[in-house]
């Protein structure tokens, strides 16, 4: 019995980075901004910074699906930008926190089993 082993390519695995600047001057605007942040969290995004959320996906098709879902949940006003890049590119991000360099992030555990 031979076991087929599939290796995940660091060039196929993708990260989605959602950056946004939403108005919060009025109560309805604050409510819309909160609803959008909660939507991203419900979709499996993790907060990197206050208005920057990231999510790990398996390939370009999954990226396109997520972008379409985000588009359907956009607030009425504000700016939202979505970037995608490979896992290998994401590993090369240099991250400073409290004036010290942090080690590179690791892949989320839920996709390690694939």
Tab-separated table of C-alpha atoms in Angstrom:
chain	number	residue	atom	x	y	z
A	1	UNK	CA	0.000	0.000	0.000
A	2	UNK	CA	1.509	3.281	-1.083
A	3	UNK	CA	0.576	6.506	0.590
A	4	UNK	CA	0.121	9.497	-1.627
A	5	UNK	CA	1.632	12.538	0.016
A	6	UNK	CA	0.557	15.963	-1.140
A	7	UNK	CA	2.729	18.931	-0.307
A	8	UNK	CA	1.167	22.366	-0.108
A	9	UNK	CA	3.036	24.936	-2.115
A	10	UNK	CA	3.975	28.174	-0.385
A	11	UNK	CA	3.170	29.852	-3.679
A	12	UNK	CA	-0.382	28.482	-3.898
A	13	UNK	CA	-1.383	29.232	-0.320
A	14	UNK	CA	-2.546	32.819	-0.063
A	15	UNK	CA	-3.156	35.506	2.506
A	16	UNK	CA	-5.867	38.144	2.218
A	17	UNK	CA	-5.224	41.489	3.862
A	18	UNK	CA	-8.235	43.793	4.268
A	19	UNK	CA	-7.446	47.410	5.158
A	20	UNK	CA	-10.177	49.943	5.708
A	21	UNK	CA	-10.841	53.506	6.729
A	22	UNK	CA	-14.520	53.886	7.606
A	23	UNK	CA	-16.217	57.050	8.858
A	24	UNK	CA	-17.367	56.998	12.483
A	25	UNK	CA	-18.763	60.528	12.894
A	26	UNK	CA	-22.378	59.536	13.383
A	27	UNK	CA	-24.027	56.704	15.269
A	28	UNK	CA	-25.153	54.891	12.060
A	29	UNK	CA	-21.607	55.132	10.674
A	30	UNK	CA	-20.139	53.676	13.881
A	31	UNK	CA	-22.721	50.900	13.762
A	32	UNK	CA	-21.841	50.125	10.121
A	33	UNK	CA	-18.091	50.108	10.893
A	34	UNK	CA	-18.628	47.753	13.843
A	35	UNK	CA	-20.834	45.476	11.739
A	36	UNK	CA	-18.129	45.315	9.050
A	37	UNK	CA	-15.406	44.450	11.598
A	38	UNK	CA	-17.650	41.779	13.115
A	39	UNK	CA	-18.363	40.388	9.647
A	40	UNK	CA	-14.624	40.012	9.008
A	41	UNK	CA	-14.153	38.231	12.336
A	42	UNK	CA	-17.090	35.915	11.569
A	43	UNK	CA	-15.460	35.121	8.214
A	44	UNK	CA	-12.318	33.910	9.955
A	45	UNK	CA	-10.157	37.016	9.656
A	46	UNK	CA	-7.840	37.948	12.492
A	47	UNK	CA	-7.061	41.500	13.487
A	48	UNK	CA	-3.482	42.534	12.664
A	49	UNK	CA	-3.994	46.201	13.537
A	50	UNK	CA	-7.054	48.304	14.293
A	51	UNK	CA	-8.291	48.525	10.688
A	52	UNK	CA	-6.207	45.726	9.176
A	53	UNK	CA	-7.446	42.132	9.104
A	54	UNK	CA	-5.778	39.049	7.614
A	55	UNK	CA	-6.966	35.590	6.622
A	56	UNK	CA	-5.210	32.498	5.278
A	57	UNK	CA	-6.836	30.844	2.229
A	58	UNK	CA	-6.017	27.946	-0.068
A	59	UNK	CA	-5.504	29.445	-3.502
A	60	UNK	CA	-6.727	32.108	-5.875
A	61	UNK	CA	-10.259	30.688	-6.116
A	62	UNK	CA	-10.739	30.958	-2.349
A	63	UNK	CA	-9.371	34.512	-2.499
A	64	UNK	CA	-11.924	35.463	-5.175
A	65	UNK	CA	-14.744	33.899	-3.142
A	66	UNK	CA	-13.763	35.905	-0.043
A	67	UNK	CA	-13.502	39.152	-2.008
A	68	UNK	CA	-17.008	38.605	-3.404
A	69	UNK	CA	-18.377	37.988	0.112
A	70	UNK	CA	-16.670	41.129	1.420
A	71	UNK	CA	-18.063	43.146	-1.489
A	72	UNK	CA	-21.596	42.097	-0.543
A	73	UNK	CA	-21.054	43.338	3.025
A	74	UNK	CA	-19.362	46.689	2.376
A	75	UNK	CA	-20.598	49.685	4.370
A	76	UNK	CA	-22.237	52.540	2.438
A	77	UNK	CA	-19.234	54.853	2.812
A	78	UNK	CA	-15.514	54.670	3.484
A	79	UNK	CA	-12.497	53.068	1.850
A	80	UNK	CA	-11.718	49.342	1.810
A	81	UNK	CA	-8.615	47.894	0.164
A	82	UNK	CA	-7.927	44.182	-0.245
A	83	UNK	CA	-4.503	42.725	-0.970
A	84	UNK	CA	-3.478	39.160	-1.645
A	85	UNK	CA	-0.061	37.604	-1.488
A	86	UNK	CA	1.482	34.193	-1.195
A	87	UNK	CA	2.354	32.491	2.057
A	88	UNK	CA	6.041	32.798	1.215
A	89	UNK	CA	5.683	36.556	0.748
A	90	UNK	CA	3.748	36.812	4.012
A	91	UNK	CA	6.549	35.028	5.863
A	92	UNK	CA	8.967	37.747	4.714
A	93	UNK	CA	7.029	40.571	6.395
A	94	UNK	CA	9.208	42.329	8.939
A	95	UNK	CA	7.176	43.048	12.060
A	96	UNK	CA	8.225	45.399	14.862
A	97	UNK	CA	6.291	45.608	18.101
A	98	UNK	CA	7.233	47.680	21.125
A	99	UNK	CA	10.480	48.639	19.368
A	100	UNK	CA	11.551	45.027	18.942
A	101	UNK	CA	11.570	42.718	15.960
A	102	UNK	CA	9.072	39.871	16.143
A	103	UNK	CA	9.616	36.431	14.690
A	104	UNK	CA	7.804	35.466	11.495
A	105	UNK	CA	4.213	34.270	11.790
A	106	UNK	CA	3.373	30.630	11.377
A	107	UNK	CA	0.502	29.181	9.360
A	108	UNK	CA	-2.775	28.743	11.234
A	109	UNK	CA	-3.147	25.273	12.714
A	110	UNK	CA	-6.497	24.490	11.047
A	111	UNK	CA	-4.862	24.187	7.612
A	112	UNK	CA	-1.842	22.194	8.753
A	113	UNK	CA	-3.805	18.933	8.571
A	114	UNK	CA	-4.312	19.336	4.826
